[in-house]
XYZ file of C-alpha atoms in Angstrom:
666
model
C 90.976 -41.967 5.720
C 90.231 -42.016 1.622
C 86.817 -43.087 0.831
C 86.816 -46.691 -1.415
C 87.164 -46.218 -4.923
C 83.498 -47.763 -4.930
C 82.454 -45.157 -2.928
C 84.511 -42.231 -4.281
C 82.800 -43.043 -7.352
C 79.136 -42.763 -5.616
C 80.171 -39.153 -4.379
C 81.065 -38.378 -7.623
C 78.049 -39.873 -9.211
C 76.194 -36.959 -6.855
C 78.345 -34.537 -8.207
C 78.559 -35.030 -11.953
C 74.465 -35.333 -11.692
C 74.178 -32.292 -10.298
C 76.983 -30.517 -12.618
C 75.114 -31.532 -15.517
C 71.429 -30.714 -14.288
C 72.606 -27.627 -13.820
C 75.003 -27.397 -16.961
C 71.592 -28.052 -19.205
C 69.449 -25.704 -18.096
C 72.304 -23.144 -17.492
C 71.005 -22.120 -14.180
C 71.320 -23.350 -10.493
C 73.767 -23.757 -7.652
C 76.386 -26.753 -8.387
C 79.044 -26.026 -5.861
C 76.780 -26.725 -2.970
C 75.751 -30.451 -4.555
C 79.500 -30.827 -5.085
C 81.280 -30.036 -1.553
C 78.170 -31.449 -0.201
C 78.098 -34.524 -1.829
C 80.615 -36.793 0.904
C 78.111 -35.932 4.252
C 75.040 -36.392 1.717
C 76.447 -40.202 0.621
C 77.153 -41.004 3.528
C 74.266 -40.013 5.250
C 71.785 -41.489 2.851
C 73.604 -44.705 2.539
C 74.612 -45.968 6.005
C 72.762 -44.206 8.309
C 69.166 -42.732 6.809
C 65.807 -45.158 7.442
C 63.839 -44.548 4.181
C 61.841 -46.807 1.986
C 62.097 -45.664 -1.938
C 59.099 -47.166 -2.965
C 57.063 -45.762 -0.294
C 57.935 -41.894 0.442
C 55.359 -42.066 3.371
C 56.177 -44.634 5.237
C 55.756 -43.694 8.858
C 58.516 -43.907 10.794
C 60.799 -42.982 7.942
C 63.466 -40.386 9.249
C 63.067 -36.846 7.885
C 65.588 -35.172 5.843
C 65.068 -31.345 4.869
C 67.642 -29.570 2.318
C 67.335 -26.628 4.483
C 70.369 -25.050 2.013
C 67.759 -25.873 -0.956
C 69.205 -23.629 -3.583
C 71.457 -26.692 -3.821
C 68.506 -28.433 -5.049
C 70.510 -31.092 -7.354
C 71.850 -32.252 -4.355
C 68.327 -34.106 -3.014
C 67.206 -34.779 -6.714
C 69.815 -36.947 -7.749
C 70.055 -38.632 -4.059
C 66.435 -39.566 -4.896
C 66.735 -40.721 -8.325
C 69.867 -42.731 -7.406
C 68.063 -44.423 -4.533
C 65.627 -45.388 -6.438
C 62.045 -43.330 -6.094
C 59.781 -42.685 -8.229
C 62.118 -39.258 -9.679
C 63.599 -40.416 -13.619
C 66.825 -39.636 -15.312
C 64.395 -37.589 -17.149
C 63.551 -35.327 -14.582
C 66.732 -34.775 -13.640
C 67.475 -33.751 -17.319
C 64.844 -31.346 -17.022
C 65.617 -29.194 -14.449
C 64.269 -25.880 -13.565
C 61.671 -26.396 -16.614
C 58.124 -25.943 -16.357
C 56.169 -28.753 -15.189
C 59.399 -30.891 -13.929
C 59.368 -32.600 -10.594
C 62.699 -30.858 -10.606
C 62.096 -27.045 -9.890
C 64.899 -24.714 -9.052
C 63.961 -25.005 -5.136
C 62.476 -28.465 -3.362
C 58.834 -28.184 -3.757
C 56.386 -30.552 -1.137
C 53.788 -32.327 -2.913
C 55.382 -32.117 -6.450
C 58.658 -34.133 -5.749
C 58.324 -38.311 -4.051
C 60.383 -37.857 -0.818
C 60.293 -33.833 -0.666
C 59.491 -33.598 2.734
C 59.303 -29.777 2.598
C 59.197 -26.718 0.717
C 62.823 -24.972 0.725
C 64.861 -22.045 -0.692
C 63.716 -18.939 1.765
C 66.858 -19.373 3.821
C 65.991 -20.770 7.312
C 63.035 -22.136 6.916
C 63.704 -25.678 6.541
C 66.029 -25.313 9.438
C 62.944 -23.738 11.592
C 60.642 -26.334 9.895
C 62.736 -29.501 11.324
C 62.412 -28.107 14.447
C 58.791 -28.971 14.027
C 59.099 -32.451 12.606
C 61.407 -33.288 15.868
C 58.531 -32.110 18.072
C 56.428 -33.908 16.822
C 58.622 -37.453 16.774
C 58.737 -36.303 20.140
C 55.721 -35.848 21.351
C 54.390 -38.869 19.966
C 57.022 -41.451 20.988
C 56.517 -40.561 24.544
C 52.418 -41.078 23.651
C 52.466 -44.015 22.103
C 55.913 -46.130 22.494
C 55.948 -49.322 24.589
C 59.325 -50.188 25.902
C 59.503 -53.285 24.257
C 57.052 -52.041 21.119
C 58.907 -48.328 19.521
C 56.661 -47.149 16.271
C 57.210 -43.453 16.082
C 61.516 -43.257 16.110
C 62.774 -41.562 14.191
C 65.617 -38.643 13.370
C 65.087 -35.438 11.622
C 68.397 -34.468 9.595
C 68.890 -31.691 7.760
C 71.688 -29.712 5.885
C 71.842 -26.142 6.355
C 74.722 -23.551 5.192
C 75.723 -19.923 6.436
C 72.736 -18.598 4.546
C 70.691 -20.439 6.946
C 73.161 -19.858 9.994
C 72.467 -16.239 8.874
C 68.698 -15.351 8.919
C 67.129 -14.697 11.905
C 65.013 -17.667 12.196
C 67.799 -19.868 12.417
C 68.187 -18.044 15.919
C 64.598 -18.486 17.383
C 64.620 -22.292 15.906
C 68.034 -23.459 17.227
C 67.196 -21.641 20.731
C 64.253 -23.238 20.945
C 65.142 -26.770 20.276
C 67.997 -26.581 22.840
C 66.084 -25.133 25.305
C 63.389 -28.305 24.611
C 66.116 -30.890 24.354
C 64.883 -31.881 20.789
C 67.405 -35.144 20.838
C 67.024 -36.999 17.857
C 67.996 -33.695 15.968
C 70.947 -33.472 13.413
C 71.704 -30.652 11.489
C 75.113 -30.984 8.940
C 76.293 -28.011 8.802
C 77.847 -27.038 5.297
C 80.769 -24.612 6.367
C 82.202 -23.823 3.053
C 82.080 -19.812 4.003
C 81.658 -18.671 0.900
C 78.623 -16.713 -0.262
C 77.142 -15.010 -3.025
C 78.566 -12.197 -2.245
C 82.687 -13.869 -1.866
C 84.256 -14.965 1.623
C 82.257 -15.103 4.973
C 85.085 -13.123 5.930
C 83.522 -9.940 5.150
C 79.635 -10.906 6.540
C 79.891 -13.631 9.233
C 82.886 -14.289 11.571
C 80.862 -15.515 14.637
C 81.613 -18.841 16.437
C 79.319 -20.668 15.085
C 80.382 -23.567 17.200
C 80.377 -21.632 20.084
C 76.572 -20.206 19.859
C 75.508 -23.443 19.158
C 76.764 -24.672 22.278
C 75.034 -21.578 24.234
C 71.989 -22.121 22.443
C 72.462 -26.416 24.362
C 73.402 -28.200 20.887
C 75.604 -30.695 21.231
C 78.383 -29.831 18.332
C 80.987 -31.728 16.604
C 83.502 -30.516 14.309
C 84.877 -32.646 10.862
C 86.219 -32.585 7.991
C 83.095 -32.788 5.888
C 85.083 -35.053 3.240
C 86.701 -37.851 5.566
C 83.806 -40.425 4.965
C 85.513 -41.951 8.109
C 84.973 -38.570 10.476
C 81.579 -38.303 9.522
C 80.271 -41.245 10.093
C 81.796 -41.132 14.191
C 79.750 -37.552 13.890
C 76.873 -39.245 13.320
C 76.760 -42.116 15.716
C 78.043 -39.547 17.832
C 75.300 -37.480 17.091
C 72.615 -40.519 17.542
C 74.317 -40.727 21.038
C 73.209 -37.684 22.492
C 69.724 -37.770 23.299
C 68.641 -35.181 25.480
C 70.761 -32.439 23.350
C 69.790 -31.969 19.470
C 73.351 -31.822 17.590
C 74.909 -29.701 14.904
C 77.640 -31.203 12.927
C 80.498 -28.681 11.536
C 81.401 -29.941 7.980
C 84.655 -28.034 6.565
C 84.257 -28.172 3.199
C 85.068 -27.527 -0.558
C 82.194 -25.445 -2.363
C 82.909 -26.535 -5.999
C 84.812 -29.551 -4.781
C 87.254 -31.084 -7.539
C 86.305 -27.619 -10.381
C 90.015 -27.105 -11.186
C 89.051 -22.975 -11.351
C 85.611 -22.044 -9.096
C 86.619 -24.426 -6.127
C 86.530 -22.444 -2.854
C 85.290 -19.955 -5.347
C 81.563 -18.441 -4.935
C 81.712 -18.176 -8.874
C 80.745 -22.076 -7.981
C 77.835 -20.960 -5.943
C 75.354 -19.814 -8.266
C 76.077 -19.997 -11.507
C 76.954 -23.374 -14.026
C 80.410 -24.092 -13.881
C 80.358 -23.554 -17.940
C 81.406 -26.332 -20.705
C 85.265 -26.056 -20.669
C 84.950 -26.032 -16.776
C 82.430 -29.072 -16.730
C 85.337 -30.831 -18.865
C 88.047 -29.941 -16.789
C 86.358 -30.746 -13.411
C 85.329 -33.958 -14.807
C 88.589 -34.987 -15.815
C 89.512 -34.133 -11.964
C 87.359 -36.854 -10.487
C 88.993 -38.655 -12.907
C 85.595 -39.533 -14.745
C 85.410 -42.639 -17.433
C 82.812 -41.054 -19.821
C 82.054 -37.414 -21.396
C 78.453 -37.932 -21.680
C 75.942 -35.946 -19.977
C 73.727 -37.553 -17.069
C 76.550 -40.578 -17.181
C 75.794 -42.866 -14.126
C 78.223 -45.945 -13.588
C 76.280 -48.610 -13.158
C 78.093 -50.361 -10.120
C 77.441 -46.571 -8.485
C 73.771 -47.097 -9.607
C 73.437 -50.762 -7.743
C 75.111 -49.407 -5.196
C 72.765 -46.681 -4.200
C 70.170 -48.889 -5.580
C 70.290 -51.123 -2.391
C 68.770 -48.476 -0.519
C 65.255 -49.929 -2.295
C 65.818 -53.423 -0.206
C 67.333 -52.051 2.686
C 64.006 -49.671 2.938
C 61.675 -52.435 2.100
C 63.158 -54.663 5.190
C 62.795 -51.801 7.810
C 59.520 -50.704 6.860
C 58.659 -55.074 6.855
C 60.267 -55.236 10.472
C 58.285 -51.995 11.496
C 54.976 -53.123 10.206
C 55.796 -56.426 12.083
C 56.271 -54.181 15.373
C 53.023 -52.381 14.060
C 51.379 -55.950 14.255
C 51.893 -56.999 17.279
C 51.517 -53.527 19.013
C 47.631 -53.514 17.348
C 47.325 -56.928 19.448
C 48.735 -55.881 22.705
C 47.017 -52.155 22.457
C 44.454 -51.913 20.268
C 42.420 -48.715 21.759
C 45.980 -46.773 21.702
C 46.467 -48.538 17.751
C 43.004 -46.956 16.844
C 44.489 -44.110 18.015
C 47.109 -43.745 16.158
C 45.315 -45.197 13.161
C 43.440 -42.220 13.275
C 45.255 -39.269 14.671
C 48.088 -40.211 11.430
C 45.233 -39.760 9.055
C 44.638 -36.351 10.983
C 40.770 -38.062 10.831
C 38.065 -35.544 12.556
C 35.983 -36.662 14.629
C 31.974 -36.931 13.975
C 31.548 -35.484 17.518
C 32.879 -32.191 16.518
C 30.083 -30.619 15.803
C 28.095 -31.344 19.080
C 30.992 -30.441 21.163
C 31.939 -26.404 19.963
C 30.353 -24.317 23.011
C 27.129 -22.041 21.958
C 26.723 -18.724 23.574
C 23.947 -17.494 23.932
C 22.938 -14.072 22.682
C 24.207 -11.366 25.274
C 24.670 -7.338 24.383
C 27.875 -7.069 26.645
C 28.939 -9.875 24.983
C 32.882 -11.948 24.924
C 36.290 -11.407 23.164
C 36.032 -13.569 19.588
C 39.637 -14.089 21.895
C 38.173 -15.892 24.928
C 35.465 -17.635 22.812
C 38.271 -19.020 20.981
C 39.958 -20.276 24.253
C 37.056 -22.112 24.850
C 36.174 -23.669 21.844
C 39.782 -24.749 22.206
C 38.799 -26.182 25.751
C 35.643 -27.586 24.788
C 37.452 -29.750 21.861
C 40.307 -30.503 23.319
C 38.831 -34.170 24.364
C 37.525 -34.514 21.095
C 40.161 -33.622 19.593
C 42.717 -34.989 21.437
C 45.843 -34.358 18.773
C 45.266 -30.998 18.905
C 48.529 -29.145 19.869
C 49.999 -25.934 19.452
C 50.559 -22.316 21.725
C 51.415 -19.348 21.459
C 54.374 -16.741 20.702
C 54.551 -15.814 24.683
C 51.125 -14.657 24.991
C 48.868 -17.801 26.026
C 47.388 -15.697 28.402
C 46.093 -12.990 26.114
C 45.597 -15.471 22.849
C 43.704 -17.289 24.887
C 45.232 -20.440 23.740
C 46.593 -22.610 26.450
C 45.273 -26.046 26.566
C 43.686 -26.690 29.985
C 44.728 -29.869 32.136
C 46.627 -31.175 30.259
C 50.313 -29.363 31.256
C 53.207 -27.845 29.299
C 55.587 -29.513 26.070
C 58.613 -29.273 27.600
C 61.776 -31.537 27.871
C 60.582 -33.365 31.216
C 57.024 -33.445 29.694
C 57.102 -34.615 26.081
C 53.568 -35.341 26.139
C 52.423 -31.795 27.485
C 49.880 -30.623 24.805
C 50.448 -26.493 25.341
C 52.948 -25.207 23.845
C 55.179 -22.393 24.787
C 57.359 -20.923 21.633
C 58.823 -18.125 23.380
C 58.737 -15.044 21.922
C 59.781 -16.229 18.468
C 56.726 -15.416 15.584
C 59.354 -16.646 13.084
C 60.165 -19.687 14.700
C 57.244 -20.673 15.838
C 55.627 -20.433 12.230
C 58.202 -22.969 10.862
C 57.693 -25.048 13.298
C 54.279 -25.186 13.381
C 54.666 -26.064 9.557
C 56.949 -28.632 10.652
C 54.439 -30.354 13.039
C 51.457 -30.365 10.456
C 54.021 -31.802 7.569
C 54.949 -34.402 9.515
C 51.799 -35.764 10.806
C 49.984 -37.304 14.163
C 49.389 -33.688 15.622
C 47.145 -30.637 14.371
C 49.113 -27.777 16.231
C 48.317 -24.355 15.714
C 50.106 -21.232 16.753
C 48.889 -17.785 18.443
C 50.095 -14.098 18.122
C 48.908 -10.917 18.062
C 47.388 -9.916 14.621
C 50.480 -7.636 13.925
C 52.971 -10.297 14.102
C 51.799 -11.595 11.368
C 54.760 -9.526 9.743
C 57.426 -11.518 12.019
C 55.993 -15.257 10.006
C 54.899 -14.692 6.827
C 57.180 -16.634 5.176
C 56.049 -19.434 7.106
C 52.612 -18.287 6.329
C 53.332 -17.989 2.755
C 55.049 -21.748 2.550
C 52.322 -23.577 3.928
C 50.165 -21.984 1.484
C 52.464 -22.876 -1.035
C 52.833 -26.216 0.371
C 48.915 -26.270 0.359
C 49.116 -27.969 3.731
C 46.519 -27.056 6.831
C 48.504 -25.219 9.506
C 46.611 -23.345 11.772
C 47.580 -19.355 12.814
C 45.322 -17.661 15.636
C 45.776 -14.229 15.451
C 44.381 -12.109 18.473
C 44.261 -8.512 18.942
C 42.974 -7.174 15.867
C 42.460 -4.043 14.705
C 42.932 -0.468 16.612
C 40.032 -2.347 18.891
C 42.885 -3.214 20.997
C 43.026 0.660 21.871
C 45.906 2.036 23.951
C 49.103 -0.083 23.135
C 48.904 2.111 19.833
C 49.717 2.111 16.281
C 53.117 -0.213 16.602
C 50.523 -3.034 17.950
C 47.335 -2.118 15.575
C 47.343 -4.110 12.390
C 45.957 -2.141 9.740
C 46.793 -3.312 6.464
C 47.142 -7.106 7.343
C 44.265 -8.416 6.570
C 44.504 -6.821 2.813
C 47.594 -7.855 2.545
C 47.315 -11.584 4.076
C 43.786 -11.849 1.503
C 46.206 -10.882 -1.799
C 48.212 -14.387 -0.672
C 47.155 -17.368 -2.905
C 45.751 -20.443 -0.767
C 45.320 -18.718 2.718
C 41.647 -19.100 4.180
C 41.168 -15.861 6.935
C 38.208 -15.406 8.897
C 37.457 -12.829 11.041
C 34.105 -13.997 13.139
C 31.785 -11.467 14.143
C 30.932 -12.913 17.863
C 31.071 -16.275 19.352
C 29.228 -17.998 17.710
C 30.344 -17.285 14.449
C 34.319 -18.581 16.442
C 32.765 -21.541 17.349
C 32.300 -22.663 13.466
C 35.419 -20.704 12.589
C 37.320 -23.236 14.316
C 35.386 -26.216 13.019
C 35.911 -24.620 9.302
C 39.826 -24.355 10.198
C 39.828 -28.062 11.747
C 38.516 -29.302 8.588
C 40.596 -27.640 5.725
C 42.978 -30.042 3.998
C 44.166 -27.874 1.270
C 45.906 -24.915 2.650
C 46.794 -22.596 6.224
C 43.502 -21.059 7.881
C 44.359 -17.098 10.396
C 41.446 -16.907 12.619
C 42.022 -13.110 13.118
C 40.427 -12.444 16.790
C 39.717 -9.520 18.657
C 40.477 -7.689 22.090
C 37.825 -6.149 22.880
C 34.541 -7.913 23.874
C 31.545 -8.092 21.084
C 27.985 -8.889 21.672
C 26.377 -12.425 21.030
C 24.239 -12.501 18.016
C 20.780 -13.474 18.200
C 20.350 -16.686 16.269
C 17.234 -17.960 14.440
C 16.887 -20.517 11.879
C 17.735 -18.143 8.746
C 21.202 -17.002 10.334
C 22.675 -20.132 11.776
C 26.147 -19.748 12.870
C 27.192 -22.848 10.631
C 26.468 -20.723 7.299
C 30.180 -18.890 8.110
C 31.575 -21.863 5.958
C 30.317 -19.987 3.230
C 32.313 -16.835 3.965
C 28.961 -14.697 3.366
C 25.831 -14.967 4.465
C 22.914 -13.080 5.181
C 22.425 -12.350 8.695
C 19.352 -9.942 9.101
C 17.411 -9.339 5.515
C 15.262 -6.663 3.699
C 11.910 -6.932 4.000
C 11.234 -6.880 0.199
C 13.556 -9.251 -1.990
C 15.842 -6.978 -3.711
C 17.014 -4.301 -0.357
C 17.598 -1.042 -1.091
C 20.873 -1.310 0.225
C 23.699 -3.761 1.654
C 25.362 -3.616 5.195
C 29.209 -5.895 5.145
C 30.434 -6.093 8.317
C 32.853 -8.602 9.360
C 34.481 -9.585 12.971
C 34.068 -6.400 15.257
C 31.938 -4.379 12.803
C 28.870 -6.694 12.640
C 27.634 -5.011 15.044
C 27.861 -1.520 13.902
C 26.398 -2.730 10.202
C 22.946 -4.916 12.566
C 22.939 -1.170 14.405
C 23.139 0.657 11.069
C 20.113 -1.210 9.957
C 17.952 -0.564 12.859
C 18.515 3.236 12.301
C 18.004 3.080 8.743
C 14.366 1.221 9.258
C 13.110 3.838 11.218
C 14.082 6.263 8.422
C 12.708 4.061 6.075
C 15.324 2.064 4.132
C 14.836 -1.138 3.662
C 18.556 -2.821 4.193
C 20.108 -6.182 4.434
C 23.170 -6.989 6.378
C 26.045 -10.009 5.619
C 27.742 -11.233 7.748
C 31.519 -12.169 5.905
C 34.081 -13.481 8.130
C 36.021 -15.045 5.276
C 36.616 -13.592 1.421
C 38.290 -16.707 0.515
C 35.057 -19.193 1.567
C 32.848 -16.874 -0.258
C 34.772 -16.588 -3.500
C 34.824 -21.040 -3.179
C 30.660 -20.321 -3.580
C 28.696 -20.880 -7.066
C 28.012 -17.620 -9.045
C 24.089 -18.518 -7.656
C 24.872 -18.227 -4.340
C 27.205 -15.280 -4.133
C 24.502 -13.456 -6.397
C 21.670 -14.310 -3.876
C 23.799 -12.714 -0.696
C 24.845 -9.946 -2.576
C 23.083 -9.380 -5.825
C 24.973 -6.963 -8.580
C 21.846 -5.239 -9.021
C 21.893 -3.637 -5.621
C 24.208 -0.464 -5.963
C 23.928 0.260 -2.534
C 26.837 -1.841 -0.648
C 28.737 -0.019 2.000
C 31.511 -1.894 4.030
C 32.903 -2.034 7.638
C 35.379 -3.074 8.511
C 38.320 -1.492 11.106
C 41.375 -1.812 8.360
C 42.748 -0.993 5.342
C 39.809 -0.368 2.722
C 42.142 -1.909 -0.594
C 40.189 -4.760 -1.904
C 36.610 -3.327 -0.850
C 35.341 -2.300 -4.483
C 35.215 -6.064 -5.625
C 32.131 -6.396 -3.132
C 30.280 -3.086 -2.674
C 30.996 -1.936 -6.738
C 32.060 1.028 -7.663
C 29.289 2.833 -6.358
C 29.582 1.500 -2.916
C 31.425 2.809 -0.074
C 33.687 1.651 2.201
C 34.250 2.673 5.881
C 37.936 1.293 7.244
C 41.320 2.980 8.202
C 43.524 3.963 5.348
C 46.024 5.083 8.133
C 48.002 4.311 11.001
C 46.268 3.969 14.471
C 46.577 6.429 17.481
C 46.764 5.413 21.323
C 44.036 5.434 22.961
C 41.464 3.927 24.485
C 39.605 1.879 21.541
C 36.298 3.431 21.866
C 37.793 6.779 21.755
C 39.240 5.145 18.192
C 36.420 4.233 16.747
C 34.946 7.304 17.518
C 38.287 9.602 16.082
C 38.285 7.032 13.278
C 34.675 7.192 11.837
C 34.268 3.134 12.476
C 30.529 3.576 13.664
C 26.878 2.925 13.084
C 26.543 6.908 12.207
C 29.245 6.227 9.436
C 26.967 3.607 7.978
C 23.623 4.849 7.839
C 25.086 8.222 6.527
C 26.618 6.561 3.941
C 24.188 4.385 2.980
C 21.771 7.447 2.831
C 24.331 9.293 0.758
C 24.051 6.789 -1.526
C 20.405 6.319 -1.931
């Protein structure tokens, strides 16, 4: 059934705003907003639970524009429904400093739930949001007092579904039975190169049915069918839903509808005029918004405030009837870390045999699990290897939604995005674990976490040639260097068990970006600690582990992670040779760079030119710390398959190599 005259006016308002924004910028993607305007209008005005005057309302529905290239669609919706996004910002689309960048960015524009644009990432992030809703609803809701009760919606595109991450994430969501997840697929059958007939001919509906999704196919321009499809999807509570919306990209454009020419380029002045004429548009003015349409959209303000007020009433009664759980709910949603965290961290006795930092991390997780009761995470089918299972609280599976150990499966792409989604949703403190080498698979999610400045935690074990016989395919060599190059990522490579304890504390307290805990497979000696080298100095990034006898040492040896032990051993040998040496433990470049100049100079004085670093990875970048006369011991080739002790000898990452380097530079 055709839309009413007012509904059609509103839909065309979305379209013309999107067209005009792209045209003024002379850059952007008008076709998708034009094609999905009907679907978006129905969702946002008839179903989406949101309050434009409080975009952070905890029980709002989450909406993700995974097809982030069509960002003018969500910008138009946000302005029209009354969010703090002015028409001037719409006019400044893609311009420096505007709140309307080329792809939606979290933290910049009110109402944007996650940064999207890299196709498939929004799809995967939404899975994490739905996971969080599922857990928190099961944890806190009472039969007559539901304080967590919302949906996660996304508009996804052909490009999203072609990207590999969508396969992993869809499989995971179907397996988990995330019934409050509803994705609207813009099936317009056009990509940049033309018709998807040349690249993408699978049966998407059957694919998602195989993933255990509920699938509905509709005409994406028929409002009644859109309404019925969303209602049907909401009624299916044990499966996520995919609504396949058959649409026309560039809808209404006389010469560019159903063509790749409307995908990633402005329509052009003449085609804009013809398109608006086809819509029966009453004004040639750019960014014209009919008053009747604006009034209709702005009903969202009163409707949203009413919904939040009703929720607040339920929350007040919940506080009275379940005061302890209410306080816990508040603490969780604020991501407040317990004051008892530090005293709960395990302290490991000095021990030459020691313990692998991955095993120490596992002990930390299970020592703090009750102090941080919303700690929630798992691994990519590697729980036994990464030591990341939370013991005693069960697994997060369809029939046990309050289990705290997540089995992400062999899905690093999907896991990384899901961890970001859980973090963005709020209420849980998630982590995802895998072998360090497989950050190659979830690098896009790590990068987006860094861009969004969100505190996702990634536990990365088997961090070097120290994993041994698995060989170069599994031995990360360049990964530390490459990830250190990524802005706003904090990497910690602790040198023993006690540094690992405090690395976890840093990760939990870091609210400004993702933290990567890089951990060993092999045992590390647990070092002796005194008042001069307490492990909590990890939060400085680098600190004097063992100082020289004189105020200015003859040489400084810098060690990280599993190679700290070699730095310490080298000092003992060098003392016997009459060389006065300082040992610096440097678990985190990023934290060290955050310190003031005087602290950095006190640890690594410029006057000492004989500096040697040792790290079982690429030496790239170490010149900033050892200086032009220093030397870096590491690995600038791929590894080999052999027992790890042999590999360290073979590649010259040894105590003897450190001693020799110091003596050569003396």
